[in-house]
PDB file of C-alpha atoms in Angstrom:
ATOM      1  CA  MET J 768      22.399  18.676  -5.013  1.00 46.00           C
ATOM      2  CA  SER J 769      22.992  21.450  -2.502  1.00 48.00           C
ATOM      3  CA  VAL J 770      24.072  24.974  -3.237  1.00 47.00           C
ATOM      4  CA  GLU J 771      26.979  26.202  -1.143  1.00 52.00           C
ATOM      5  CA  PRO J 772      26.916  29.880  -0.138  1.00 48.00           C
ATOM      6  CA  LEU J 773      29.273  32.048  -2.133  1.00 43.00           C
ATOM      7  CA  GLU J 774      32.215  33.251  -0.080  1.00 49.00           C
ATOM      8  CA  ILE J 775      33.712  36.574  -0.991  1.00 43.00           C
ATOM      9  CA  ALA J 776      37.329  36.919   0.063  1.00 46.00           C
ATOM     10  CA  SER J 777      38.005  39.615   2.605  1.00 43.00           C
ATOM     11  CA  SER J 778      40.418  42.384   1.789  1.00 43.00           C
ATOM     12  CA  GLY J 779      42.367  42.097   5.050  1.00 45.00           C
ATOM     13  CA  ASP J 780      45.598  41.288   3.196  1.00 44.00           C
ATOM     14  CA  ARG J 781      45.440  44.449   1.136  1.00 43.00           C
ATOM     15  CA  ALA J 782      46.833  47.781   2.248  1.00 45.00           C
ATOM     16  CA  GLU J 783      43.604  49.545   1.374  1.00 46.00           C
ATOM     17  CA  SER J 784      40.098  48.223   1.700  1.00 45.00           C
ATOM     18  CA  PRO J 785      37.839  48.493  -1.352  1.00 46.00           C
ATOM     19  CA  GLU J 786      35.353  51.291  -1.554  1.00 50.00           C
ATOM     20  CA  PRO J 787      31.863  50.400  -0.300  1.00 54.00           C
ATOM     21  CA  ALA J 788      30.454  50.750  -3.820  1.00 51.00           C
ATOM     22  CA  ALA J 789      33.018  48.266  -5.163  1.00 46.00           C
ATOM     23  CA  ALA J 790      32.249  45.802  -2.366  1.00 49.00           C
ATOM     24  CA  ASP J 791      28.518  46.133  -3.051  1.00 54.00           C
ATOM     25  CA  ALA J 792      29.103  45.517  -6.759  1.00 51.00           C
ATOM     26  CA  THR J 793      31.158  42.398  -5.990  1.00 51.00           C
ATOM     27  CA  ALA J 794      28.483  41.040  -3.677  1.00 55.00           C
ATOM     28  CA  LYS J 795      25.765  41.861  -6.208  1.00 57.00           C
ATOM     29  CA  GLY J 796      27.701  40.057  -8.952  1.00 55.00           C
ATOM     30  CA  GLY J 797      28.123  37.052  -6.667  1.00 55.00           C
ATOM     31  CA  TRP J 798      24.401  36.926  -5.977  1.00 60.00           C
ATOM     32  CA  TRP J 799      23.655  37.103  -9.694  1.00 59.00           C
ATOM     33  CA  MET J 800      25.909  34.072 -10.172  1.00 60.00           C
ATOM     34  CA  VAL J 801      24.186  32.140  -7.375  1.00 62.00           C
ATOM     35  CA  LEU J 802      20.740  33.091  -8.647  1.00 64.00           C
ATOM     36  CA  GLY J 803      21.774  32.173 -12.171  1.00 63.00           C
ATOM     37  CA  ALA J 804      23.116  28.755 -11.177  1.00 64.00           C
ATOM     38  CA  ALA J 805      19.955  27.956  -9.230  1.00 65.00           C
ATOM     39  CA  THR J 806      17.734  29.101 -12.098  1.00 65.00           C
ATOM     40  CA  LEU J 807      19.732  27.187 -14.695  1.00 68.00           C
ATOM     41  CA  SER J 808      19.725  23.941 -12.729  1.00 67.00           C
ATOM     42  CA  GLN J 809      15.944  24.110 -12.276  1.00 72.00           C
ATOM     43  CA  ILE J 810      15.219  24.812 -15.937  1.00 70.00           C
ATOM     44  CA  ASP J 811      17.738  22.572 -17.678  1.00 75.00           C
ATOM     45  CA  PRO J 812      20.954  21.067 -16.243  1.00 78.00           C
ATOM     46  CA  MET J 813      22.559  21.394 -19.686  1.00 83.00           C
ATOM     47  CA  LEU J 814      22.498  25.161 -19.154  1.00 83.00           C
ATOM     48  CA  LEU J 815      25.066  24.785 -16.356  1.00 81.00           C
ATOM     49  CA  GLU J 816      27.488  23.217 -18.821  1.00 84.00           C
ATOM     50  CA  PHE J 817      26.736  26.059 -21.237  1.00 86.00           C
ATOM     51  CA  ALA J 818      27.560  28.558 -18.471  1.00 84.00           C
ATOM     52  CA  GLU J 819      30.853  26.824 -17.713  1.00 84.00           C
ATOM     53  CA  LEU J 820      31.861  26.751 -21.373  1.00 86.00           C
ATOM     54  CA  SER J 821      31.025  30.417 -21.897  1.00 87.00           C
ATOM     55  CA  ALA J 822      33.145  31.341 -18.863  1.00 84.00           C
ATOM     56  CA  MET J 823      36.044  29.249 -20.192  1.00 85.00           C
ATOM     57  CA  VAL J 824      35.859  30.903 -23.606  1.00 86.00           C
ATOM     58  CA  ALA J 825      35.586  34.441 -22.232  1.00 86.00           C
ATOM     59  CA  GLY J 826      38.323  33.903 -19.665  1.00 83.00           C
ATOM     60  CA  SER J 827      40.861  32.431 -22.072  1.00 83.00           C
ATOM     61  CA  SER J 828      43.995  34.465 -22.655  1.00 80.00           C
ATOM     62  CA  SER J 829      44.610  33.378 -26.246  1.00 80.00           C
ATOM     63  CA  GLN J 830      42.452  32.610 -29.265  1.00 79.00           C
ATOM     64  CA  ALA J 831      44.103  29.210 -29.637  1.00 80.00           C
ATOM     65  CA  ALA J 832      43.049  28.228 -26.123  1.00 77.00           C
ATOM     66  CA  ALA J 833      39.498  29.410 -26.784  1.00 82.00           C
ATOM     67  CA  ARG J 834      38.944  27.554 -30.077  1.00 84.00           C
ATOM     68  CA  ALA J 835      38.212  24.106 -28.646  1.00 82.00           C
ATOM     69  CA  SER J 836      35.870  25.446 -25.995  1.00 86.00           C
ATOM     70  CA  LEU J 837      34.230  27.757 -28.510  1.00 89.00           C
ATOM     71  CA  SER J 838      33.268  24.904 -30.822  1.00 89.00           C
ATOM     72  CA  GLN J 839      31.730  23.056 -27.857  1.00 90.00           C
ATOM     73  CA  LEU J 840      29.931  26.246 -26.812  1.00 91.00           C
ATOM     74  CA  ARG J 841      28.442  26.634 -30.295  1.00 92.00           C
ATOM     75  CA  GLU J 842      27.263  23.005 -30.243  1.00 92.00           C
ATOM     76  CA  ARG J 843      25.602  23.530 -26.851  1.00 91.00           C
ATOM     77  CA  THR J 844      23.967  26.718 -28.122  1.00 92.00           C
ATOM     78  CA  GLN J 845      22.436  24.847 -31.060  1.00 93.00           C
ATOM     79  CA  ALA J 846      21.300  21.979 -28.845  1.00 92.00           C
ATOM     80  CA  LEU J 847      19.747  24.291 -26.267  1.00 90.00           C
ATOM     81  CA  ALA J 848      18.097  26.611 -28.791  1.00 90.00           C
ATOM     82  CA  GLY J 849      15.444  23.992 -29.512  1.00 89.00           C
ATOM     83  CA  ARG J 850      14.786  23.307 -25.837  1.00 87.00           C
ATOM     84  CA  VAL J 851      14.092  26.866 -24.663  1.00 87.00           C
ATOM     85  CA  PRO J 852      11.564  29.516 -25.741  1.00 88.00           C
ATOM     86  CA  PRO J 853      12.483  31.620 -28.825  1.00 91.00           C
ATOM     87  CA  LEU J 854      13.367  34.731 -26.824  1.00 91.00           C
ATOM     88  CA  ALA J 855      15.731  32.722 -24.625  1.00 90.00           C
ATOM     89  CA  ALA J 856      17.234  31.046 -27.712  1.00 93.00           C
ATOM     90  CA  ARG J 857      18.183  34.470 -29.083  1.00 95.00           C
ATOM     91  CA  ALA J 858      19.646  35.362 -25.689  1.00 93.00           C
ATOM     92  CA  LEU J 859      21.751  32.168 -25.812  1.00 93.00           C
ATOM     93  CA  VAL J 860      23.178  33.240 -29.169  1.00 94.00           C
ATOM     94  CA  ARG J 861      23.995  36.693 -27.769  1.00 95.00           C
ATOM     95  CA  VAL J 862      25.800  35.121 -24.795  1.00 92.00           C
ATOM     96  CA  THR J 863      27.817  32.942 -27.176  1.00 92.00           C
ATOM     97  CA  ARG J 864      28.790  35.931 -29.322  1.00 92.00           C
ATOM     98  CA  SER J 865      29.737  38.000 -26.284  1.00 91.00           C
ATOM     99  CA  ALA J 866      31.883  35.166 -24.915  1.00 89.00           C
ATOM    100  CA  GLU J 867      33.613  34.860 -28.277  1.00 89.00           C
ATOM    101  CA  GLN J 868      34.264  38.613 -28.409  1.00 88.00           C
ATOM    102  CA  ALA J 869      35.749  38.556 -24.900  1.00 87.00           C
ATOM    103  CA  SER J 870      38.060  35.618 -25.634  1.00 86.00           C
ATOM    104  CA  GLY J 871      41.749  36.029 -26.232  1.00 80.00           C
ATOM    105  CA  GLN J 872      43.744  39.162 -25.640  1.00 79.00           C
ATOM    106  CA  VAL J 873      41.457  42.034 -26.483  1.00 78.00           C
ATOM    107  CA  VAL J 874      42.141  45.663 -25.719  1.00 81.00           C
ATOM    108  CA  ASP J 875      38.987  46.238 -23.711  1.00 85.00           C
ATOM    109  CA  LYS J 876      38.622  42.858 -22.001  1.00 83.00           C
ATOM    110  CA  LYS J 877      36.955  44.338 -18.920  1.00 85.00           C
ATOM    111  CA  ALA J 878      34.265  46.009 -21.036  1.00 88.00           C
ATOM    112  CA  LYS J 879      33.733  42.802 -23.032  1.00 87.00           C
ATOM    113  CA  LEU J 880      33.308  40.805 -19.823  1.00 86.00           C
ATOM    114  CA  ARG J 881      30.853  43.383 -18.515  1.00 88.00           C
ATOM    115  CA  THR J 882      28.865  43.027 -21.752  1.00 90.00           C
ATOM    116  CA  LEU J 883      28.887  39.257 -21.282  1.00 88.00           C
ATOM    117  CA  GLN J 884      27.575  39.691 -17.741  1.00 88.00           C
ATOM    118  CA  HIS J 885      24.717  41.849 -19.040  1.00 91.00           C
ATOM    119  CA  ARG J 886      23.922  39.234 -21.696  1.00 92.00           C
ATOM    120  CA  TRP J 887      23.742  36.589 -18.957  1.00 88.00           C
ATOM    121  CA  GLN J 888      21.370  38.732 -16.947  1.00 87.00           C
ATOM    122  CA  ASP J 889      19.190  39.103 -20.055  1.00 91.00           C
ATOM    123  CA  LEU J 890      19.275  35.330 -20.579  1.00 89.00           C
ATOM    124  CA  LEU J 891      18.223  34.664 -16.989  1.00 84.00           C
ATOM    125  CA  ILE J 892      15.314  37.062 -17.336  1.00 87.00           C
ATOM    126  CA  CYS J 893      14.237  35.436 -20.624  1.00 87.00           C
ATOM    127  CA  LEU J 894      14.455  31.962 -19.092  1.00 81.00           C
ATOM    128  CA  LYS J 895      12.486  33.018 -16.033  1.00 79.00           C
ATOM    129  CA  VAL J 896       9.744  34.623 -18.146  1.00 74.00           C
ATOM    130  CA  GLY J 897       9.596  31.709 -20.603  1.00 64.00           C
ATOM    131  CA  HIS J 898       9.645  29.047 -17.896  1.00 61.00           C
ATOM    132  CA  ARG J 899       6.405  30.164 -16.219  1.00 57.00           C
TER     133      ARG J 899
END
Protein backbone atom coordinates (compact mmCIF):
# COMPACT_ATOMS: atom_id res chain seq x y z
CA MET A 1 0.00 0.00 0.00
CA SER A 2 1.58 3.27 -1.07
CA VAL A 3 0.70 6.72 0.14
CA GLU A 4 0.14 9.26 -2.60
CA PRO A 5 1.28 12.83 -1.88
CA LEU A 6 -1.54 15.20 -1.04
CA GLU A 7 -2.16 17.72 -3.79
CA ILE A 8 -3.48 21.09 -2.78
CA ALA A 9 -5.37 22.85 -5.55
CA SER A 10 -3.84 26.08 -6.72
CA SER A 11 -5.83 29.27 -6.53
CA GLY A 12 -5.08 30.34 -10.10
CA ASP A 13 -8.78 30.30 -11.03
CA ARG A 14 -9.69 32.72 -8.27
CA ALA A 15 -9.58 36.48 -8.62
CA GLU A 16 -7.61 36.83 -5.41
CA SER A 17 -4.99 34.50 -4.05
CA PRO A 18 -5.38 33.34 -0.44
CA GLU A 19 -3.38 35.03 2.25
CA PRO A 20 -0.10 33.29 3.10
CA ALA A 21 -1.41 32.40 6.56
CA ALA A 22 -4.47 30.71 5.04
CA ALA A 23 -2.30 28.77 2.58
CA ASP A 24 0.00 27.67 5.41
CA ALA A 25 -3.01 26.53 7.45
CA THR A 26 -4.34 24.52 4.50
CA ALA A 27 -0.98 22.86 3.94
CA LYS A 28 -0.62 22.16 7.66
CA GLY A 29 -4.09 20.59 7.76
CA GLY A 30 -3.19 18.45 4.75
CA TRP A 31 -0.03 17.22 6.43
CA TRP A 32 -1.98 16.36 9.57
CA MET A 33 -4.29 14.23 7.41
CA VAL A 34 -1.36 12.46 5.73
CA LEU A 35 0.40 11.91 9.04
CA GLY A 36 -2.84 10.68 10.57
CA ALA A 37 -3.54 8.20 7.77
CA ALA A 38 -0.01 6.81 7.97
CA THR A 39 -0.20 6.51 11.76
CA LEU A 40 -3.63 4.88 11.67
CA SER A 41 -2.66 2.31 9.05
CA GLN A 42 0.41 1.29 11.05
CA ILE A 43 -1.45 0.92 14.34
CA ASP A 44 -4.72 -0.65 13.21
CA PRO A 45 -6.26 -0.64 9.71
CA MET A 46 -9.72 -0.52 11.31
CA LEU A 47 -8.89 3.02 12.41
CA LEU A 48 -8.91 4.13 8.75
CA GLU A 49 -12.52 3.00 8.46
CA PHE A 50 -13.28 4.84 11.69
CA ALA A 51 -11.73 7.99 10.20
CA GLU A 52 -13.81 7.67 7.04
CA LEU A 53 -17.02 7.18 9.00
CA SER A 54 -16.35 10.15 11.26
CA ALA A 55 -15.74 12.35 8.21
CA MET A 56 -18.99 11.13 6.62
CA VAL A 57 -20.97 11.87 9.77
CA ALA A 58 -19.44 15.32 10.31
CA GLY A 59 -19.76 16.28 6.66
CA SER A 60 -23.41 15.29 6.29
CA SER A 61 -25.85 18.09 5.61
CA SER A 62 -28.85 16.55 7.37
CA GLN A 63 -29.40 14.48 10.49
CA ALA A 64 -31.25 11.84 8.48
CA ALA A 65 -28.22 11.32 6.25
CA ALA A 66 -25.94 11.07 9.28
CA ARG A 67 -27.97 8.49 11.23
CA ALA A 68 -26.87 5.38 9.35
CA SER A 69 -23.22 6.37 9.38
CA LEU A 70 -23.46 7.41 13.01
CA SER A 71 -24.64 3.98 14.14
CA GLN A 72 -21.73 2.39 12.25
CA LEU A 73 -19.35 4.93 13.80
CA ARG A 74 -20.57 4.05 17.30
CA GLU A 75 -20.09 0.33 16.58
CA ARG A 76 -16.53 0.97 15.38
CA THR A 77 -15.84 3.07 18.46
CA GLN A 78 -16.92 0.22 20.74
CA ALA A 79 -14.92 -2.33 18.76
CA LEU A 80 -11.79 -0.19 18.74
CA ALA A 81 -12.03 0.85 22.39
CA GLY A 82 -10.88 -2.60 23.49
CA ARG A 83 -7.99 -2.68 21.02
CA VAL A 84 -6.29 0.60 21.96
CA PRO A 85 -4.88 1.95 25.24
CA PRO A 86 -7.39 3.55 27.67
CA LEU A 87 -6.33 7.12 26.91
CA ALA A 88 -6.79 6.53 23.19
CA ALA A 89 -10.16 4.86 23.83
CA ARG A 90 -11.39 8.03 25.54
CA ALA A 91 -10.06 10.06 22.61
CA LEU A 92 -12.04 7.81 20.23
CA VAL A 93 -15.23 8.57 22.16
CA ARG A 94 -14.48 12.31 21.99
CA VAL A 95 -13.97 12.10 18.22
CA THR A 96 -17.29 10.28 17.87
CA ARG A 97 -19.11 12.90 19.94
CA SER A 98 -17.51 15.76 18.02
CA ALA A 99 -18.47 14.17 14.69
CA GLU A 100 -22.04 13.77 15.92
CA GLN A 101 -22.18 17.41 17.05
CA ALA A 102 -20.89 18.59 13.67
CA SER A 103 -23.41 16.52 11.69
CA GLY A 104 -26.45 18.02 10.07
CA GLN A 105 -27.15 21.69 9.65
CA VAL A 106 -25.73 23.38 12.71
CA VAL A 107 -25.29 27.10 13.14
CA ASP A 108 -21.57 26.98 13.82
CA LYS A 109 -20.54 24.11 11.54
CA LYS A 110 -17.07 25.55 10.92
CA ALA A 111 -16.35 25.74 14.66
CA LYS A 112 -17.68 22.20 15.16
CA LEU A 113 -15.43 20.89 12.39
CA ARG A 114 -12.46 22.70 13.91
CA THR A 115 -13.24 21.03 17.25
CA LEU A 116 -13.37 17.67 15.47
CA GLN A 117 -9.97 18.37 13.91
CA HIS A 118 -8.52 19.11 17.35
CA ARG A 119 -10.04 15.89 18.71
CA TRP A 120 -8.36 13.97 15.88
CA GLN A 121 -5.03 15.56 16.68
CA ASP A 122 -5.50 14.51 20.32
CA LEU A 123 -6.34 10.97 19.21
CA LEU A 124 -3.23 10.76 17.04
CA ILE A 125 -1.07 11.90 19.93
CA CYS A 126 -2.69 9.36 22.28
CA LEU A 127 -2.21 6.56 19.75
CA LYS A 128 1.41 7.51 19.16
CA VAL A 129 2.16 7.61 22.90
CA GLY A 130 0.28 4.37 23.61
CA HIS A 131 1.77 2.51 20.66
CA ARG A 132 5.39 2.80 21.83
